[in-house]
C-alpha positions as a Markdown table, in Angstrom:
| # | Residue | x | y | z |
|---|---|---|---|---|
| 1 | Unk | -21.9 | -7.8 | 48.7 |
| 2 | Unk | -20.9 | -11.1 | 50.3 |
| 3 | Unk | -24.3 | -13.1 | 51.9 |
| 4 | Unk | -24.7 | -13.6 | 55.3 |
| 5 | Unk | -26.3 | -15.8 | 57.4 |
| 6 | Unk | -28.9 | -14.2 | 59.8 |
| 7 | Unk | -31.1 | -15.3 | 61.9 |
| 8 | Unk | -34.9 | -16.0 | 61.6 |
| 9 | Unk | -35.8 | -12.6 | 63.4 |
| 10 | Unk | -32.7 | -10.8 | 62.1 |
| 11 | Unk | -32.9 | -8.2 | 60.1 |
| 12 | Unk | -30.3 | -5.6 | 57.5 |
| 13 | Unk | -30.9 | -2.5 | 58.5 |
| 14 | Unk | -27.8 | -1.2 | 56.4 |
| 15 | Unk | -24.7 | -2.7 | 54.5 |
| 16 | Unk | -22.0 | -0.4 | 53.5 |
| 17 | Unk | -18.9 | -1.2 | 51.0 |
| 18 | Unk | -14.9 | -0.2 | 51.2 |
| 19 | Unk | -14.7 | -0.2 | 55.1 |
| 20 | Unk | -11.9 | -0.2 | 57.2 |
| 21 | Unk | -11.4 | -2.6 | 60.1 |
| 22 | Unk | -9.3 | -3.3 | 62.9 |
| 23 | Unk | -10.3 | -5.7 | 65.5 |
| 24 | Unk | -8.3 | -7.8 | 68.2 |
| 25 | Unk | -10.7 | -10.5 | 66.9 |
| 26 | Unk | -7.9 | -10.8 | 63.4 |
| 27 | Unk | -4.4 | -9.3 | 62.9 |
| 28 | Unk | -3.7 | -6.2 | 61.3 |
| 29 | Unk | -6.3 | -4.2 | 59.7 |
| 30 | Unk | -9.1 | -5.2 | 56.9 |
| 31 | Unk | -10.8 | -3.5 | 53.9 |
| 32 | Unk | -14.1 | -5.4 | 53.2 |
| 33 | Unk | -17.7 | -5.2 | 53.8 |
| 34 | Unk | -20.1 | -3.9 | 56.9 |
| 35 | Unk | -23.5 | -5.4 | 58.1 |
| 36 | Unk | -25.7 | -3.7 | 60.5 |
| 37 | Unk | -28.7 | -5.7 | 61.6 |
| 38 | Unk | -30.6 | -5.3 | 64.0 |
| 39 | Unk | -29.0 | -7.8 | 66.2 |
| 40 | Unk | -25.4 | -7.5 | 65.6 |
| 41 | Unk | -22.4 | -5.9 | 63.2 |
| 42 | Unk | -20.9 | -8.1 | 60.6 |
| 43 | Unk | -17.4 | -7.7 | 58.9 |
| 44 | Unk | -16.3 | -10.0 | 56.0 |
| 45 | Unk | -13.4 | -9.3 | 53.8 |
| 46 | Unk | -12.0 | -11.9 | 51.3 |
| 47 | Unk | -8.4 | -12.6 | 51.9 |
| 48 | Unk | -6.5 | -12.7 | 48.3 |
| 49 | Unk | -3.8 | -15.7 | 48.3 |
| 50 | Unk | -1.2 | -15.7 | 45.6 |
| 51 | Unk | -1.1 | -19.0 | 44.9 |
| 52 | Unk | -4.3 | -20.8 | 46.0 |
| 53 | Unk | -8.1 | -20.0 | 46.4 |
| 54 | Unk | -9.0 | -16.4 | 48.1 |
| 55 | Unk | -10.2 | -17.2 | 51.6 |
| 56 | Unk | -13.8 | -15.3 | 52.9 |
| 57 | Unk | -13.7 | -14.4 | 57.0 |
| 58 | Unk | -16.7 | -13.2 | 58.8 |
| 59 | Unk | -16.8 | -11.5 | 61.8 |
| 60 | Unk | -19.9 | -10.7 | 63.9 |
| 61 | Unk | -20.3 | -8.7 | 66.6 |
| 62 | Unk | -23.2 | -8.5 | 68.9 |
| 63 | Unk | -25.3 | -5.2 | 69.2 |
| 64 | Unk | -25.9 | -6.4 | 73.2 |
| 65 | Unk | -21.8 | -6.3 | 73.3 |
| 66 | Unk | -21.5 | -2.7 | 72.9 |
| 67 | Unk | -20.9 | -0.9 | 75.7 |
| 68 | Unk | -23.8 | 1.5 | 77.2 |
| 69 | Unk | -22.9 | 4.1 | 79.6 |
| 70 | Unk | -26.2 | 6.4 | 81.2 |
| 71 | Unk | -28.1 | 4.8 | 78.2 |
| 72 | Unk | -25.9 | 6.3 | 75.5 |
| 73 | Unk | -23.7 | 3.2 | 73.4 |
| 74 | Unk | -20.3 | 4.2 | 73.5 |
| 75 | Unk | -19.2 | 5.2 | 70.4 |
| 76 | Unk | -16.4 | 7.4 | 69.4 |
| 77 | Unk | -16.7 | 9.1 | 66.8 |
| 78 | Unk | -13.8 | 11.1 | 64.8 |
| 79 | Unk | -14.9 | 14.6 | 64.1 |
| 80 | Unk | -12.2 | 14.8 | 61.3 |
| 81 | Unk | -12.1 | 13.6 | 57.9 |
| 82 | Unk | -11.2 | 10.1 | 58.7 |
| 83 | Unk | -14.7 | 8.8 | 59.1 |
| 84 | Unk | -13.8 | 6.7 | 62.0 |
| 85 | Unk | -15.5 | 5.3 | 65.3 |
| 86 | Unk | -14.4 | 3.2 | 67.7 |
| 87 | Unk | -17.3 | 0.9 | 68.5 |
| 88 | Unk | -16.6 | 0.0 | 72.4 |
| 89 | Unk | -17.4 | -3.9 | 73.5 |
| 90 | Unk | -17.3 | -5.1 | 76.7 |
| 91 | Unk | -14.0 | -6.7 | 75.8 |
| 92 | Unk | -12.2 | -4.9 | 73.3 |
| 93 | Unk | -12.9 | -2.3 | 70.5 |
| 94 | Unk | -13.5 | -2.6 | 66.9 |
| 95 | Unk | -12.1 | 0.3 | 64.9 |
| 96 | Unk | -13.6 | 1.0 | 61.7 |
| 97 | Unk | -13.0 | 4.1 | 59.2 |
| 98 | Unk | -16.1 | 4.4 | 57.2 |
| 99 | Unk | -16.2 | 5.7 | 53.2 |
| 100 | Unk | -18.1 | 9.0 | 53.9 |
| 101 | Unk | -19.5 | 11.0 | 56.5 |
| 102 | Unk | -23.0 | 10.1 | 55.4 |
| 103 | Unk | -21.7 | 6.5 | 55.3 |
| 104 | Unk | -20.6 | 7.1 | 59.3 |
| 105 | Unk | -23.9 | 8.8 | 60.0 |
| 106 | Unk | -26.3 | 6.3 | 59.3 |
| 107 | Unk | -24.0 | 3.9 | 60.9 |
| 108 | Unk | -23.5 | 5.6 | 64.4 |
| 109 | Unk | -27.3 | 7.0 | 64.1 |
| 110 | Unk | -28.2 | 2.9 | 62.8 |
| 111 | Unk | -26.8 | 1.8 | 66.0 |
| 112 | Unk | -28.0 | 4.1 | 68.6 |
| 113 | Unk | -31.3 | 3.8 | 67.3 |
| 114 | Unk | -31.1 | -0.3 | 67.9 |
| 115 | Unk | -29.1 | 0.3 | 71.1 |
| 116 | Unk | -31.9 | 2.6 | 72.7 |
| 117 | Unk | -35.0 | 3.0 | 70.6 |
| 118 | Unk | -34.2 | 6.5 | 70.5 |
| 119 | Unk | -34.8 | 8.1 | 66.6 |
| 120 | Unk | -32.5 | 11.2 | 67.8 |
| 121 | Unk | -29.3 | 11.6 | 65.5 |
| 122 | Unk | -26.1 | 11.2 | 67.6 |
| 123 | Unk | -24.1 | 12.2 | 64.3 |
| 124 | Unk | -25.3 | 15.2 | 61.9 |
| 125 | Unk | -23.9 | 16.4 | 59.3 |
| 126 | Unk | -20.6 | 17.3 | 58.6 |
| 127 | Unk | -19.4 | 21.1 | 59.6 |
| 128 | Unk | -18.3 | 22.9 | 56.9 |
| 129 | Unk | -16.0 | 26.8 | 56.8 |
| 130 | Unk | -19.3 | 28.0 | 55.7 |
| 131 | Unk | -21.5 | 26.4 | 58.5 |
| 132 | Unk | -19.0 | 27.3 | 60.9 |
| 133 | Unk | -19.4 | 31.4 | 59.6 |
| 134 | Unk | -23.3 | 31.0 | 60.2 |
| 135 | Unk | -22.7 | 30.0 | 63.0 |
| 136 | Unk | -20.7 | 32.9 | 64.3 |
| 137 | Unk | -23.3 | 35.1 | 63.0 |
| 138 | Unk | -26.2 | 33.6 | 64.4 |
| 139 | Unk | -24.0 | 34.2 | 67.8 |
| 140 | Unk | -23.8 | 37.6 | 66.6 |
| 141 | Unk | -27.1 | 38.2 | 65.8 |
| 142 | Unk | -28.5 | 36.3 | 69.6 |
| 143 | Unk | -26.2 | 39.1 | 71.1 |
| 144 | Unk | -27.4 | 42.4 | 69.3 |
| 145 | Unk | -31.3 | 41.0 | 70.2 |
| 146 | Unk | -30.0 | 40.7 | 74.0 |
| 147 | Unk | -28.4 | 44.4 | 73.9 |
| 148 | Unk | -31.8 | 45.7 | 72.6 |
| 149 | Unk | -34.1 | 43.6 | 74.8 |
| 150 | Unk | -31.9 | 44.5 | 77.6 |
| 151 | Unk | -32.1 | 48.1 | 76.5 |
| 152 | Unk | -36.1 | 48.3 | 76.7 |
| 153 | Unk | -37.2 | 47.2 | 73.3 |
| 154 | Unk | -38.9 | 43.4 | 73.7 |
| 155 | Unk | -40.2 | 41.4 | 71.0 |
| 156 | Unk | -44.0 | 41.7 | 69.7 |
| 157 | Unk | -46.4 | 40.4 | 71.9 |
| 158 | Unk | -47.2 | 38.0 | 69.1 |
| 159 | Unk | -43.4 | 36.4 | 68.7 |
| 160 | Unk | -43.8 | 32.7 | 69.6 |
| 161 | Unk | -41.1 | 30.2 | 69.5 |
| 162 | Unk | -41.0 | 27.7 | 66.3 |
| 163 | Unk | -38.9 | 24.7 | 65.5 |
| 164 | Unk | -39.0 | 22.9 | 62.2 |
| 165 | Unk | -36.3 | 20.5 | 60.1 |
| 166 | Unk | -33.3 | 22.7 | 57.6 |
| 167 | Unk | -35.3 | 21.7 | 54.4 |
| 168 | Unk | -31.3 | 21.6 | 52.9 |
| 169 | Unk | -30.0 | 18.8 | 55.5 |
| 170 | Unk | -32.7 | 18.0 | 57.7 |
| 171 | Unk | -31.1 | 19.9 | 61.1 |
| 172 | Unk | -33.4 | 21.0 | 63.0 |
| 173 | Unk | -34.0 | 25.0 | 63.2 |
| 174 | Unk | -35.0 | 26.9 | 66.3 |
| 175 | Unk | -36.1 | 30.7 | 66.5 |
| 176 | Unk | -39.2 | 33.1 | 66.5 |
| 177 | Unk | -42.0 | 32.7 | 63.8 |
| 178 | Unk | -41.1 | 34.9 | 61.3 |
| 179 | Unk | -37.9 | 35.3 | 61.5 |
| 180 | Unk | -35.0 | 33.8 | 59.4 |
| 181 | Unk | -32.3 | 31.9 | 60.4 |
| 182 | Unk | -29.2 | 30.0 | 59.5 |
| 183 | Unk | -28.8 | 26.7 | 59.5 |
| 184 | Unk | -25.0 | 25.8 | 61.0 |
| 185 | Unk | -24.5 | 22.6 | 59.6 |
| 186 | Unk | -25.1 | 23.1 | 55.4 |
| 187 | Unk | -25.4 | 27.5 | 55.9 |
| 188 | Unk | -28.7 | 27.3 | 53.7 |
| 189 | Unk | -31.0 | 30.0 | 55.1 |
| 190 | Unk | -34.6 | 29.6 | 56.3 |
| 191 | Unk | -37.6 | 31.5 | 57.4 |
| 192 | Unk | -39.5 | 30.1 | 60.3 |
């Protein structure tokens, strides 16, 4: 990891290796390495010369540069494989295509939380064939329950709502005590 420079109350929060950048602030797009702190996003690639000494560049953004619409930053985030978000500034965008969902994750997540204060995940984990099928069937299942309650059987007396975290990805899980449900990011099945 290249050092960088911070400031007396600046803090990492995350660095991440093998990212892709493309920012009006340098031509063409960069492979190099990503800083979040807690004040600002840093990029620094080395530029390889043929003939000559490589050349480091660093790029720093500030977090207070970001865009923020209804108290949400504005960040776009690919729901494909590329891994990429747009990061929106006041003037101008940086593009960056992350190594892994995960990696994107606790980026996007990273930067909300600075943004707003707010601890809730604004990127979860990545859908899979099989989440997508639990999904279904959890729709499935919601509709059957609403022909038979609407039919004249109800739920127990007793049947209280419960929430608690997918102990396979950390999703949160919604539904009656007792009962078992799906989880529709990772599929893994739990009983509430």
């Amino acid at each position: 990891m290249h050092s960088i420079d911070l400031l007396p109350n600046e803090g990492v929060i995350a660095q991440f290796d093998n990212v892709g950048c493309e920012s009006p602030d340098f031509k063409g797009f960069e492979r190099g390495e990503l800083t979040l702190t807690n004040m600002s996003l840093v990029f620094t690639y080395t530029q390889i010369k043929m003939f000559g000494k490589d050349i480091d560049h660093t790029f720093s953004w500030a977090l207070r540069d970001i865009k923020v619409v209804n108290g949400k930053p504005q960040l776009i985030v690919d729901k494909g494989e590329s891994h990429q978000c747009d990061v929106l500034l006041r003037k101008g965008k940086i593009e960056l295509r992350m190594g892994s969902h995960a990696d994107l994750s606790k980026l996007v997540n990273g930067i909300n939380k600075e943004i707003t204060g707010s601890d809730e995940d604004v990127v979860g984990a990545p859908k899979t064939f099989i989440s997508g099928i639990a999904s279904m069937l959890t729709g499935a299942t919601k509709e059957m329950a609403e022909a038979f309650t609407m039919s004249g059987l109800t739920k127990p007396a007793g049947a209280k709502k419960v929430s608690r975290a997918c102990l396979g990805c950390g999703a949160a899980l919604h539904g009656t005590e007792g009962t078992s449900v799906i989880c529709e990011y990772c599929g893994r099945t739990e009983q509430l």
